[in-house]
CSV table of C-alpha atoms in Angstrom, one decimal:
chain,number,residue,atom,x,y,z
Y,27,UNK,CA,-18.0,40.2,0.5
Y,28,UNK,CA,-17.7,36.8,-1.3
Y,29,UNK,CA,-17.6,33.7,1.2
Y,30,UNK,CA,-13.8,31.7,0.8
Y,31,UNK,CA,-14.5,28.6,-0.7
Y,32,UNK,CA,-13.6,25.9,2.0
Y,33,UNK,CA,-11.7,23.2,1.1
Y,34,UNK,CA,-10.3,19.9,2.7
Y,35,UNK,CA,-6.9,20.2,3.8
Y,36,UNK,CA,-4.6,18.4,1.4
Y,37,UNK,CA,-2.1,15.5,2.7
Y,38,UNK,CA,1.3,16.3,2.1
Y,39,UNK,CA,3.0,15.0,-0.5
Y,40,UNK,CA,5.7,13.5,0.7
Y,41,UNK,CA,6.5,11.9,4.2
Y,42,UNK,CA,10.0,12.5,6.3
Y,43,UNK,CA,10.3,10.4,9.3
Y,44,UNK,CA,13.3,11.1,11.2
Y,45,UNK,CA,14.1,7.8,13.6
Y,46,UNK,CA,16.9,7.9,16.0
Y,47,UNK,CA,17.9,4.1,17.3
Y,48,UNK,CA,19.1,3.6,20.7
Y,49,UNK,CA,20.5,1.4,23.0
Y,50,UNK,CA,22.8,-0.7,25.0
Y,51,UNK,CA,25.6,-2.5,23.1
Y,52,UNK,CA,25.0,-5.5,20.8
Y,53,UNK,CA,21.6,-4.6,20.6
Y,54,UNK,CA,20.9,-5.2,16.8
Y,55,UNK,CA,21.4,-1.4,16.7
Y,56,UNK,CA,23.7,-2.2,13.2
Y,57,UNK,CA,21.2,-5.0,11.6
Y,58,UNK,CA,18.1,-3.4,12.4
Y,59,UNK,CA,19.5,-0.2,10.3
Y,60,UNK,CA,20.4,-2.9,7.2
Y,61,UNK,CA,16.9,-4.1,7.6
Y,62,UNK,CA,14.5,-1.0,7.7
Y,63,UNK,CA,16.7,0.6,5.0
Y,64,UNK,CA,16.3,-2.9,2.5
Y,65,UNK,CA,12.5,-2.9,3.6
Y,66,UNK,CA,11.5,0.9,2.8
Y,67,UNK,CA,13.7,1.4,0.1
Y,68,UNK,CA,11.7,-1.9,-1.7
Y,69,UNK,CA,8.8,0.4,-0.9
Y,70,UNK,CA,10.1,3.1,-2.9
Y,71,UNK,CA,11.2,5.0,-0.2
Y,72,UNK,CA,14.4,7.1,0.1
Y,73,UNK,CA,16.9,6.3,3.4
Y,74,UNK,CA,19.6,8.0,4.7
Y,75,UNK,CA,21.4,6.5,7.1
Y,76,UNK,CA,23.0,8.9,10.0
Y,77,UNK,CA,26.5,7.1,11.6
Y,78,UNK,CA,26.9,7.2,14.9
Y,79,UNK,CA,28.8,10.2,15.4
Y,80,UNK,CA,30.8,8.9,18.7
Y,81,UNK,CA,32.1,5.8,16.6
Y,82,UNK,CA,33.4,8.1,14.1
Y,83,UNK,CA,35.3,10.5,16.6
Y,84,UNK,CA,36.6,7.8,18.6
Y,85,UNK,CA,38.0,5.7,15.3
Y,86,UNK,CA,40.2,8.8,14.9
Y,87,UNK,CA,42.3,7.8,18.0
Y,88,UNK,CA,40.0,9.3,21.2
Y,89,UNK,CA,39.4,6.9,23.5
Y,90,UNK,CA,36.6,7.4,26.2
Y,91,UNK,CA,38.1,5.4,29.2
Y,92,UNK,CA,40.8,7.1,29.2
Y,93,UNK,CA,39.5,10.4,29.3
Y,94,UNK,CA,39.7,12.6,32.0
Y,95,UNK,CA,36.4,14.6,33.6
Y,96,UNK,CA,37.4,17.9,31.8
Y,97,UNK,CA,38.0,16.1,28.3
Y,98,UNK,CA,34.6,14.2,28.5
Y,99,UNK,CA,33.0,17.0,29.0
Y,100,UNK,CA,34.6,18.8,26.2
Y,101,UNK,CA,34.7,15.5,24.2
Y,102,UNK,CA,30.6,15.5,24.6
Y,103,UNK,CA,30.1,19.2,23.7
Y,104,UNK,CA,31.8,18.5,20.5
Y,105,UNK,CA,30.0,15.6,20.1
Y,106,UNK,CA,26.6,17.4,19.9
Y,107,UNK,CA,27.6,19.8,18.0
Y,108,UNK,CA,28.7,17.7,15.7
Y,109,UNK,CA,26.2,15.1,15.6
Y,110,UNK,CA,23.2,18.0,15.2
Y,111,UNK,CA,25.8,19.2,12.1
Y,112,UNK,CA,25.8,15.5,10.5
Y,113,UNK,CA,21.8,15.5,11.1
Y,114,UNK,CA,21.1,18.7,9.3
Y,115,UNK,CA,22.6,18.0,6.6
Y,116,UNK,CA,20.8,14.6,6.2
Y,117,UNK,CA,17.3,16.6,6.9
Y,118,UNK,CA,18.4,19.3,4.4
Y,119,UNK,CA,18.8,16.6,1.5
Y,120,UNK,CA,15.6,14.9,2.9
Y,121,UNK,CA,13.7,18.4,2.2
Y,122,UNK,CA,14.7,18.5,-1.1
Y,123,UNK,CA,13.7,14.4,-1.9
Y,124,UNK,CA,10.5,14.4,-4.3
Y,125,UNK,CA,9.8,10.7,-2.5
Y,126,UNK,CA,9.3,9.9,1.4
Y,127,UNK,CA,12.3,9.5,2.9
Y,128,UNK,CA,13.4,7.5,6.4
Y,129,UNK,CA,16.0,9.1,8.3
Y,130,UNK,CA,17.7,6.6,10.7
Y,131,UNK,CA,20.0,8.0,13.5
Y,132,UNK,CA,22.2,5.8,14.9
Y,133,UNK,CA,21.6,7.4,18.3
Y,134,UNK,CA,20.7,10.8,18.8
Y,135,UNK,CA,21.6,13.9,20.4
Y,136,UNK,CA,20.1,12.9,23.9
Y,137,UNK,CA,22.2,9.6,24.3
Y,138,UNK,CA,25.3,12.3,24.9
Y,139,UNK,CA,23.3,13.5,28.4
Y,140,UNK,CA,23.7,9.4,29.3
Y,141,UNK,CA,27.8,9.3,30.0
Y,142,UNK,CA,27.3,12.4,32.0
Y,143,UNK,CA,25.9,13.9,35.2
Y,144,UNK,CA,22.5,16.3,34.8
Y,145,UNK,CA,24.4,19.7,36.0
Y,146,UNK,CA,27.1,18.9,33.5
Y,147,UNK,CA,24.7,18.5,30.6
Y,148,UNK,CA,23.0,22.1,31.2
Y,149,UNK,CA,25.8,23.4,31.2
Y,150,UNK,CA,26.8,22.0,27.3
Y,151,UNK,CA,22.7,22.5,26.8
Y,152,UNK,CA,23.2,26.5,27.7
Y,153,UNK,CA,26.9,26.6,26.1
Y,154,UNK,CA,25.1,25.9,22.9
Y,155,UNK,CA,22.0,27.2,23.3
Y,156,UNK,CA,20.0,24.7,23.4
Y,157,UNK,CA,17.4,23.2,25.0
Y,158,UNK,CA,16.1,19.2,25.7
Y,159,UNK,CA,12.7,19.7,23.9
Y,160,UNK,CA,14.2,21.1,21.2
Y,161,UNK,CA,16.7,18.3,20.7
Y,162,UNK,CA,14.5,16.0,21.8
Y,163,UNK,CA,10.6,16.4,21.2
Y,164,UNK,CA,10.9,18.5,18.5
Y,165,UNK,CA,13.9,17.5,16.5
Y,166,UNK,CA,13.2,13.5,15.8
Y,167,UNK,CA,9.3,11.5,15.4
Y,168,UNK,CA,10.6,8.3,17.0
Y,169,UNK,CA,12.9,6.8,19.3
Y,170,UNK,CA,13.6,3.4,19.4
Y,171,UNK,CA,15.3,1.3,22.5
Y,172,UNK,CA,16.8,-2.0,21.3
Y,173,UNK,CA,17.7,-3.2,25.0
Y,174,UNK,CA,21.9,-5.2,24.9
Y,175,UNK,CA,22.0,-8.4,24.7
Y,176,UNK,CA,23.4,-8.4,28.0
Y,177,UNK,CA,20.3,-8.0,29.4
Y,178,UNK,CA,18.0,-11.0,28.8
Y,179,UNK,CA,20.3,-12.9,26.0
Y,180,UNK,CA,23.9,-12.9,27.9
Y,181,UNK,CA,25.1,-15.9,25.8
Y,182,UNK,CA,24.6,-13.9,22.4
Y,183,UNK,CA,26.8,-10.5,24.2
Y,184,UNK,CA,29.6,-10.3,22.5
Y,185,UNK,CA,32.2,-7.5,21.1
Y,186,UNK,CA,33.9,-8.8,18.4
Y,187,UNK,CA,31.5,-7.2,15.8
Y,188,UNK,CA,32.1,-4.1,16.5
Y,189,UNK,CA,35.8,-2.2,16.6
Y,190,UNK,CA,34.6,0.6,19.0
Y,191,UNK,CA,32.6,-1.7,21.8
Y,192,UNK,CA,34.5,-2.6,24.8
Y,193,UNK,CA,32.3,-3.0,27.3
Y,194,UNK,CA,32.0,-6.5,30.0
Y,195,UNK,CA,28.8,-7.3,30.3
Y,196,UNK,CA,28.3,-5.6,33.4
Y,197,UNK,CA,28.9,-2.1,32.2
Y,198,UNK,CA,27.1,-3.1,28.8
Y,199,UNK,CA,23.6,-3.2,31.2
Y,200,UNK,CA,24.7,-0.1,33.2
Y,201,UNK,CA,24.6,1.6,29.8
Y,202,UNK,CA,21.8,0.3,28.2
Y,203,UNK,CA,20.0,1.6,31.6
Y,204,UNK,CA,21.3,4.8,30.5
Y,205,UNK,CA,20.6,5.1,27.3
Y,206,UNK,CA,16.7,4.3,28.1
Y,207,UNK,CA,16.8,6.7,30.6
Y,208,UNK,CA,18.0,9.4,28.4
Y,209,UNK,CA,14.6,9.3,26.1
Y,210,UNK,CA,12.2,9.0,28.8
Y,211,UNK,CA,10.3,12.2,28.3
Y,212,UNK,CA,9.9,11.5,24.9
Y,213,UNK,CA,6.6,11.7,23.2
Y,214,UNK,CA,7.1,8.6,21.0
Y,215,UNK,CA,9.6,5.9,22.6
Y,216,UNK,CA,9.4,2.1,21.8
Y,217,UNK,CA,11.9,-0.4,24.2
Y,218,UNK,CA,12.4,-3.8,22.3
Y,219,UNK,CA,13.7,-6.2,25.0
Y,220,UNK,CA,15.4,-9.6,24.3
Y,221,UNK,CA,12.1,-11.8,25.1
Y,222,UNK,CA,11.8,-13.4,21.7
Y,223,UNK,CA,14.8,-14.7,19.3
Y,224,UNK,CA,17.2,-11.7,17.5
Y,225,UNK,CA,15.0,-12.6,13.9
Y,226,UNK,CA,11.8,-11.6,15.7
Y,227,UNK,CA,13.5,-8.5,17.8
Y,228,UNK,CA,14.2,-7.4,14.1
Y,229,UNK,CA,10.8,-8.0,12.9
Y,230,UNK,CA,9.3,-5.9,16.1
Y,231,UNK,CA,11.8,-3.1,15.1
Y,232,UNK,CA,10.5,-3.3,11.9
Y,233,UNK,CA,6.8,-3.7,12.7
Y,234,UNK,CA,6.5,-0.2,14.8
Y,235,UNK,CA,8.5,1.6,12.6
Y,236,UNK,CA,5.6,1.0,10.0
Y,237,UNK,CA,3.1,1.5,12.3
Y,238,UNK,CA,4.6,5.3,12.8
Y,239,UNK,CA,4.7,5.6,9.6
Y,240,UNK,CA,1.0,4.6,8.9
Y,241,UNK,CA,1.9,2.0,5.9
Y,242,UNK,CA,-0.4,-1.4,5.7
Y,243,UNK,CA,1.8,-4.0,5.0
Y,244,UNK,CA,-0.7,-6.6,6.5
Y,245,UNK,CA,0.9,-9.2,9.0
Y,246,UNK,CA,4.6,-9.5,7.4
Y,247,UNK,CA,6.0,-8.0,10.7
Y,248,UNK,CA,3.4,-9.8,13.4
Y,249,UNK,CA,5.0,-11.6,16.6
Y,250,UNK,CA,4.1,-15.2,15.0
Y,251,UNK,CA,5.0,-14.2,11.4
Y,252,UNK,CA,7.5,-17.3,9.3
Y,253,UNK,CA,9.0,-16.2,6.3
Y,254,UNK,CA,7.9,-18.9,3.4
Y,255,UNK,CA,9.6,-19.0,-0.2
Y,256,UNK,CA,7.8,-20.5,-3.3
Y,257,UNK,CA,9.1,-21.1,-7.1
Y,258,UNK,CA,7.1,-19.5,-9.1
Y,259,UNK,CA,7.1,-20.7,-13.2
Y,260,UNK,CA,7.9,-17.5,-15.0
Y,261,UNK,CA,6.0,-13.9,-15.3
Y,262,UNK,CA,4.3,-12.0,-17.6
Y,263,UNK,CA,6.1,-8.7,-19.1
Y,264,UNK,CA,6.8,-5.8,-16.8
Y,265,UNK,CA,4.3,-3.8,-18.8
Y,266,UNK,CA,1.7,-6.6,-18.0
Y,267,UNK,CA,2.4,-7.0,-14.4
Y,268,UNK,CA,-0.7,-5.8,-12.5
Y,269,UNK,CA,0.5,-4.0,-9.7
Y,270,UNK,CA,3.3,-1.4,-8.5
Y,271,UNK,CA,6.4,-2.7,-8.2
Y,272,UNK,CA,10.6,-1.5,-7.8
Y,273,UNK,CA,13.0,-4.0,-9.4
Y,274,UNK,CA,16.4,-3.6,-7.6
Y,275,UNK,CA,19.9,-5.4,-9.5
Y,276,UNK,CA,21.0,-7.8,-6.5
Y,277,UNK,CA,24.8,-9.5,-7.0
Y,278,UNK,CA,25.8,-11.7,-4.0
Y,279,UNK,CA,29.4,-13.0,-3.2
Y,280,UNK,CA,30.2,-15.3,-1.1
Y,281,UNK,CA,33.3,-15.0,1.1
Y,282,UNK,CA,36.0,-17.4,2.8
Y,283,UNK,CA,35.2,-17.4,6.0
Y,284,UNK,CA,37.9,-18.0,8.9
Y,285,UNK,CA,35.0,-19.6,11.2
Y,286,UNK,CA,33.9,-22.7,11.2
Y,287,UNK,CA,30.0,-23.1,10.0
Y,288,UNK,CA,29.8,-19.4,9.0
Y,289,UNK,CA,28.9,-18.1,6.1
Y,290,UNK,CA,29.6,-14.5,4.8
Y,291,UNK,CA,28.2,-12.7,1.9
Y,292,UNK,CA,28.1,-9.3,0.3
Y,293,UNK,CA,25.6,-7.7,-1.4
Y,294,UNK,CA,25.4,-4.6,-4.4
Y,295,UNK,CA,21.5,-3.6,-4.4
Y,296,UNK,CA,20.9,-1.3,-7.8
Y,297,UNK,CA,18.3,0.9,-8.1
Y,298,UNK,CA,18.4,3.7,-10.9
Y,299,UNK,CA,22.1,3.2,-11.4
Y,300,UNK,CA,22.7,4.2,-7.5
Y,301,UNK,CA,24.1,1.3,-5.0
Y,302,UNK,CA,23.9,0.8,-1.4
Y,303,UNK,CA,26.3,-2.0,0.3
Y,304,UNK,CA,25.7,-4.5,3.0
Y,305,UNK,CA,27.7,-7.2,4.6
Y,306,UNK,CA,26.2,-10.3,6.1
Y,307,UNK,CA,27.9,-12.6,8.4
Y,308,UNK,CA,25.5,-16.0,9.3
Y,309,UNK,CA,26.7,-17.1,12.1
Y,310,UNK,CA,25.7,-21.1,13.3
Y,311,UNK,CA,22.5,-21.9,15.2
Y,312,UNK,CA,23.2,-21.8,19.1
Y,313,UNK,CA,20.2,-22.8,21.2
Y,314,UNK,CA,17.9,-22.6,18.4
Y,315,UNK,CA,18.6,-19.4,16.7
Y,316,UNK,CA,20.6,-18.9,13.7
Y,317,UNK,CA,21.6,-15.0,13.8
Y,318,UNK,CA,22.5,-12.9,10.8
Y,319,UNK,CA,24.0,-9.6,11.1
Y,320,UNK,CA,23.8,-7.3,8.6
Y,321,UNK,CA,25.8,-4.4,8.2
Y,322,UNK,CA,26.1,-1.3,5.3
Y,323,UNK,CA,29.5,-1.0,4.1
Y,324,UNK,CA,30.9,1.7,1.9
Y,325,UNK,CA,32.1,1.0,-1.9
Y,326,UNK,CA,35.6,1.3,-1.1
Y,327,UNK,CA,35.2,-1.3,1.8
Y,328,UNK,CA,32.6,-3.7,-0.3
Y,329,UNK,CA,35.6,-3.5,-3.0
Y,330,UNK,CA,38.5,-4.3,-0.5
Y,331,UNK,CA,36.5,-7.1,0.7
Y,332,UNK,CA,35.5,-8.9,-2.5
Y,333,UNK,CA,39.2,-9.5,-3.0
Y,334,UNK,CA,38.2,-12.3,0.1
Y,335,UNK,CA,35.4,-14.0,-1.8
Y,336,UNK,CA,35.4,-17.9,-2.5
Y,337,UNK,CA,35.5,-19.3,-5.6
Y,338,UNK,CA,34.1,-22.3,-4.5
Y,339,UNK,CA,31.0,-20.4,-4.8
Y,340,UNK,CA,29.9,-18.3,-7.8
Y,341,UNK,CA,28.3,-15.1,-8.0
Y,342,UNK,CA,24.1,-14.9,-7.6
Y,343,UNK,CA,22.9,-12.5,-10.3
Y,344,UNK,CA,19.5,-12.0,-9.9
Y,345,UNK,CA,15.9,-9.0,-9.9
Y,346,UNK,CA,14.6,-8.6,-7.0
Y,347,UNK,CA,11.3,-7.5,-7.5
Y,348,UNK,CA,9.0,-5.8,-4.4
Y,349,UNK,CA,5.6,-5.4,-4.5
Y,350,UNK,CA,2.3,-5.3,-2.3
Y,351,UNK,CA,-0.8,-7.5,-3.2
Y,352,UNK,CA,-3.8,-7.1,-0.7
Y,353,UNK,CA,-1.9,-5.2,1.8
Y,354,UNK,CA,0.9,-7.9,1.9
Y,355,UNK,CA,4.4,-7.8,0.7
Y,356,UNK,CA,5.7,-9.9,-1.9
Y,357,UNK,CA,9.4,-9.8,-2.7
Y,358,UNK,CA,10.2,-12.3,-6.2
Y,359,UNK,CA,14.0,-13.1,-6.9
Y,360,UNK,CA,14.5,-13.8,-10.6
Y,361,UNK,CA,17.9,-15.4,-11.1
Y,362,UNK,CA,19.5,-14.1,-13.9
Y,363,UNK,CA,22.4,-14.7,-16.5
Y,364,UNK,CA,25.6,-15.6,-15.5
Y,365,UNK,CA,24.9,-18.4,-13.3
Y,366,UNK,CA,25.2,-22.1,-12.9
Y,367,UNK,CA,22.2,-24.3,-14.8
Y,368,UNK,CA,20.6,-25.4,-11.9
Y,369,UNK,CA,19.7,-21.5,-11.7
Y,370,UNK,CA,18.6,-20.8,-15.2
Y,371,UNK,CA,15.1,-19.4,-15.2
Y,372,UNK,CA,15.0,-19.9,-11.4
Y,373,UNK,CA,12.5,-17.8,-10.1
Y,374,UNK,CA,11.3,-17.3,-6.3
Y,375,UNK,CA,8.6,-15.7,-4.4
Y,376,UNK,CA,9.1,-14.8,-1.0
Y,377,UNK,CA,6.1,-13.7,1.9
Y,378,UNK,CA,5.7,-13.6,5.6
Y,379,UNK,CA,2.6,-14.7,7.3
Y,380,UNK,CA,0.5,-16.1,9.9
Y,381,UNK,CA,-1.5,-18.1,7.4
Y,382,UNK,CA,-1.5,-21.6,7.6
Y,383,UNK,CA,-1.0,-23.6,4.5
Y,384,UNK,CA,-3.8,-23.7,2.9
Y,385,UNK,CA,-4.7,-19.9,4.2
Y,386,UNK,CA,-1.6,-19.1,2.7
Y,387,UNK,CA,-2.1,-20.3,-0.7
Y,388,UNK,CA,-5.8,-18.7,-1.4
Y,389,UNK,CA,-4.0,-15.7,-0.8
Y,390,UNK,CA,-1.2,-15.7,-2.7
Y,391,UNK,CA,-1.3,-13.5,-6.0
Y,392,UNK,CA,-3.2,-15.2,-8.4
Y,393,UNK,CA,-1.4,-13.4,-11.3
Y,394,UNK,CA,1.8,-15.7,-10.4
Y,395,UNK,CA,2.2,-19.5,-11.5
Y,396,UNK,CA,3.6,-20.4,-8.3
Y,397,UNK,CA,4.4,-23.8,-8.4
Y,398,UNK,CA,5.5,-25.6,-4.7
Y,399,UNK,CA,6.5,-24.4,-1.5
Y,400,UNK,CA,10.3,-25.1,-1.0
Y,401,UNK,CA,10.5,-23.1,2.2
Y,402,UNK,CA,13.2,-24.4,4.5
Y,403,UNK,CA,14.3,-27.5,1.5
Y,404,UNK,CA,17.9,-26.6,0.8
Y,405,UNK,CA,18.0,-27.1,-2.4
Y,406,UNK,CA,16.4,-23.6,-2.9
Y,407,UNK,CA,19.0,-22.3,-0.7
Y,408,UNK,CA,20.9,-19.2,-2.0
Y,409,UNK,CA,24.0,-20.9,-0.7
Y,410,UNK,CA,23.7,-23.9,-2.1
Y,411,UNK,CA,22.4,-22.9,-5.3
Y,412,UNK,CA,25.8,-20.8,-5.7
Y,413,UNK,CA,28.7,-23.5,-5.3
Y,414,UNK,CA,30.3,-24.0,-8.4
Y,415,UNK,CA,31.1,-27.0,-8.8
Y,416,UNK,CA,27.5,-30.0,-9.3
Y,417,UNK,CA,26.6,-31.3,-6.1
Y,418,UNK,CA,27.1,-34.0,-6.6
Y,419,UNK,CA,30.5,-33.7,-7.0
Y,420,UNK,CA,31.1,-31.5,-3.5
Y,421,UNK,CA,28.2,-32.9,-1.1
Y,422,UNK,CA,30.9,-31.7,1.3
Y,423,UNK,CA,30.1,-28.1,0.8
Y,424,UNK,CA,26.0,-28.6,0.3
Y,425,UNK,CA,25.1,-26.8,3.4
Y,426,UNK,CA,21.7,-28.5,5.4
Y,427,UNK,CA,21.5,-26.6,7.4
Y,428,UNK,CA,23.8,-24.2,10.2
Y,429,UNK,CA,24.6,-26.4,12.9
Y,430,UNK,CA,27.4,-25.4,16.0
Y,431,UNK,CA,26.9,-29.0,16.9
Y,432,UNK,CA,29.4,-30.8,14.6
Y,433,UNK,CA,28.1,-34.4,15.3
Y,434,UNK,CA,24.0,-33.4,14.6
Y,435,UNK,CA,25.9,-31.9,11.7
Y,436,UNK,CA,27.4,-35.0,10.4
Y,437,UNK,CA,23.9,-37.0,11.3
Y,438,UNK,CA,22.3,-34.9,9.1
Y,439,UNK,CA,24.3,-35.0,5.7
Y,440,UNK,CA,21.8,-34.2,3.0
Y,441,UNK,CA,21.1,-36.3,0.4
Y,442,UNK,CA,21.9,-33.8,-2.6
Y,443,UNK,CA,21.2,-36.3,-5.4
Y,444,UNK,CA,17.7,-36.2,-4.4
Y,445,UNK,CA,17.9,-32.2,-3.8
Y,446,UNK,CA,18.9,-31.6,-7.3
Y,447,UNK,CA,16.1,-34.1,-8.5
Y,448,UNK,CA,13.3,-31.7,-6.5
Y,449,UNK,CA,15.2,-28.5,-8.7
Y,450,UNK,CA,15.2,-29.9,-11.3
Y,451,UNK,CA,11.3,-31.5,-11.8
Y,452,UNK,CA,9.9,-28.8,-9.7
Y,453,UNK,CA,8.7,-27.1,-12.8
Y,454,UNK,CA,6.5,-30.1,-14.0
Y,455,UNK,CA,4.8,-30.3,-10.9
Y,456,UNK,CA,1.1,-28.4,-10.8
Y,457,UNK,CA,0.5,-25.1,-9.2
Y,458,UNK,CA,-0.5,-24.6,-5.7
Y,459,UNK,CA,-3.3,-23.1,-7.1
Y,460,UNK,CA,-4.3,-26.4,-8.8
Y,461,UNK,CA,-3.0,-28.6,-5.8
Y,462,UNK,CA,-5.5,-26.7,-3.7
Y,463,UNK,CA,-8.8,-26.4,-6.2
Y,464,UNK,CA,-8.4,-30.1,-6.3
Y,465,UNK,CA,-8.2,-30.8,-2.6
Y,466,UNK,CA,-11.5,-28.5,-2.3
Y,467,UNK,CA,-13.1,-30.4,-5.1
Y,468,UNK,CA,-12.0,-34.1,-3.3
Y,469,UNK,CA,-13.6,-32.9,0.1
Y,470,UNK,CA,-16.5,-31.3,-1.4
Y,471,UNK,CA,-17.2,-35.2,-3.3
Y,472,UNK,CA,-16.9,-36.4,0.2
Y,473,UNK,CA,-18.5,-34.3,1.9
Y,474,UNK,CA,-21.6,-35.1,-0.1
Y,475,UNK,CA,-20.9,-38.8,-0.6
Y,476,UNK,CA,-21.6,-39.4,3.0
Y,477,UNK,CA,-24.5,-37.3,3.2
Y,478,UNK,CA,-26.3,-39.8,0.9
């Protein structure tokens, strides 16, 4: 008989990674979600985000305190149930996805065992037939823990951004106990505690979900990572651009805000006529943090809330364009038409690193005329570029920076004559490439002057 001809085993074709995050309350649960969908969908993936299944049953009018020991047990059965219902149907879609898709569960069917005793959640388990591995183990890759501010970061606790929490800060750790508890004998569990600021908890979030996933995105997500922004003076044509890239349709509103030194934005991100919503609130710097959360909205609610947005500001049209150059992401934001002047053919180039400067700038894509580094100078602000009026003529509304200290904020009052000179003349400076070939050549000539 004729040997089988033995072949290597072929990868799949696609990837479906189904994530379930966790946690105590005011956690970053709700931002980390708006994050790992805006990174992997710039990565071409497909995300579907799974709600949080107790949220939505209790928004109907249930409320959990005041349920009896008979109706939380019922209440939890049906929660399940439902949840693994809401689940499948994300998984089904997923099947049928040509492209890799991230499934993110905003808790999953464990957290239900956390509320209740162990004798009361075998008997839901056998009631439905079902077993922890199964639900567990075998139903989602990865779990991830992102440990309540109430543990670890007790001045950021709060409840106002979220209609269902009620918790003190008392029961808010009791719960996040639970919750970790609950995912224990899971293969694959990941705790992020509250040891570093809420912009690197989101990075470590981040960081291991890629690592599950196996992508190389070099270190954009590392502990020590800082996000840097250069302008870059124009591209080539997308058929000339030498490598793979998405383009997305960004539009930003800003919104009145009832707070004093926040700012609130929305956001429409386009990509082959479909678009996904978020809501941003930035809220002022307190003890050295300045916190963003992020949150996906529906259409319905992105169109109620644009009726709030300020017209003080106008609206940022711009390309967003992803892409990966030696194992590093790139992200370039092309303003586009409408906008103010000071925006016309205003393009930026975004990166995290470890690199220091001059690391940073021999490995930055030499296919780009990028022309300065403008990270943290506000004149490259998104905020600032969007007020509508010249700067000049409303220095009261150029933002320097977030402040919850209103006399360092009146110390610092920026100088915006001199901001709009660096937007302006940026573009007649020399590239960093240049900058840097000329500093090599300068130390090279003294390097061999003084060994003469």
């Amino acid at each position: 008989m004729k040997d089988l001809e033995v072949k290597d085993p072929i990868p799949p074709t696609k990837r479906i990674h189904k994530l379930v995050l966790t946690g105590g309350p005011c956690g970053g649960k709700t931002t980390g979600q708006a994050h790992l969908a805006t990174f992997f969908e710039s990565l071409g993936w497909k995300v579907f985000r799974v709600p949080e299944t107790a949220t939505v049953l209790m928004s109907g009018g249930i409320s959990f305190g005041d349920l009896n020991e008979e109706q939380i047990l019922d209440f939890q059965e049906h929660l399940v149930s439902t949840m693994m219902a809401l689940e499948d149907t994300y998984f089904s879609m997923a099947e049928k996805c040509a492209q890799n898709v991230l499934i993110i569960a905003d808790r999953g069917t464990m957290d239900a065992s956390a509320f209740i005793s162990r004798d009361a959640w075998e008997k839901i388990l056998t009631k439905l037939g079902l077993e922890d591995i199964e639900i567990s183990d075998n139903r989602y890759n990865h779990i991830v823990h992102m440990q309540s501010a109430a543990i670890g970061a007790e001045k950021f606790y709060t409840t106002e951004d979220h209609a269902a929490r009620f918790e003190g800060i008392e029961l808010a750790r009791e719960r996040d106990n639970r919750a970790m508890e609950a995912w224990r004998d899971h293969p694959y569990v990941d705790i992020i505690d509250n040891r570093s600021d809420f912009d690197s908890k989101i990075n470590r979030l981040i960081d291991l979900v890629v690592k599950r996933t196996g992508i190389n995105v070099g270190d954009r997500f590392s502990a020590n990572s800082r996000k840097v922004k250069f302008v870059v003076s124009g591209i080539c044509p997308d058929s000339d651009f030498p490598v793979k890239f998405t383009d997305f349709q960004v539009v930003h509103h800003y919104l009145h805000s009832a707070q004093k030194g926040f700012q609130t934005r929305l956001r429409k991100r386009v990509r082959n006529g479909r678009a996904t919503f978020t809501f941003t609130v930035r809220k002022p710097e307190l003890q050295g943090q300045t916190v963003e959360v992020k949150q996906p909205i529906s259409q319905r609610d992105y169109s109620n809330l644009l009726a709030h947005r300020d017209d003080n500001h106008l609206p940022i049209f711009k390309t967003r364009r992803s892409f990966l150059y030696e194992n590093q992401q790139y992200q370039l934001d092309i303003y586009r038409a409408p906008c103010h002047s000071r925006c016309k053919n205003l393009i930026l180039l975004e990166t995290f690193t470890t690199s220091n400067d001059d690391e940073l700038v021999d490995s930055l894509p030499p296919f780009l005329k990028v022309k300065k580094n403008v990270t943290g100078d506000p004149a490259f602000s998104m905020y600032n570029l969007s007020i509508r009026s010249d700067w000049e003529d409303s220095a009261e509304q150029f933002c320097h920076r977030l402040s919850s200290d209103d006399e360092e904020e009146e110390e610092n009052v920026y100088d915006v004559r001199q901001a709009h000179e660096r937007l302006v003349h940026v573009s007649e400076e020399n590239t960093v490439f240049d900058v840097r070939r000329n500093e090599k050549q300068a130390s090279e000539s003294s390097d061999s002057g003084s060994s003469l």
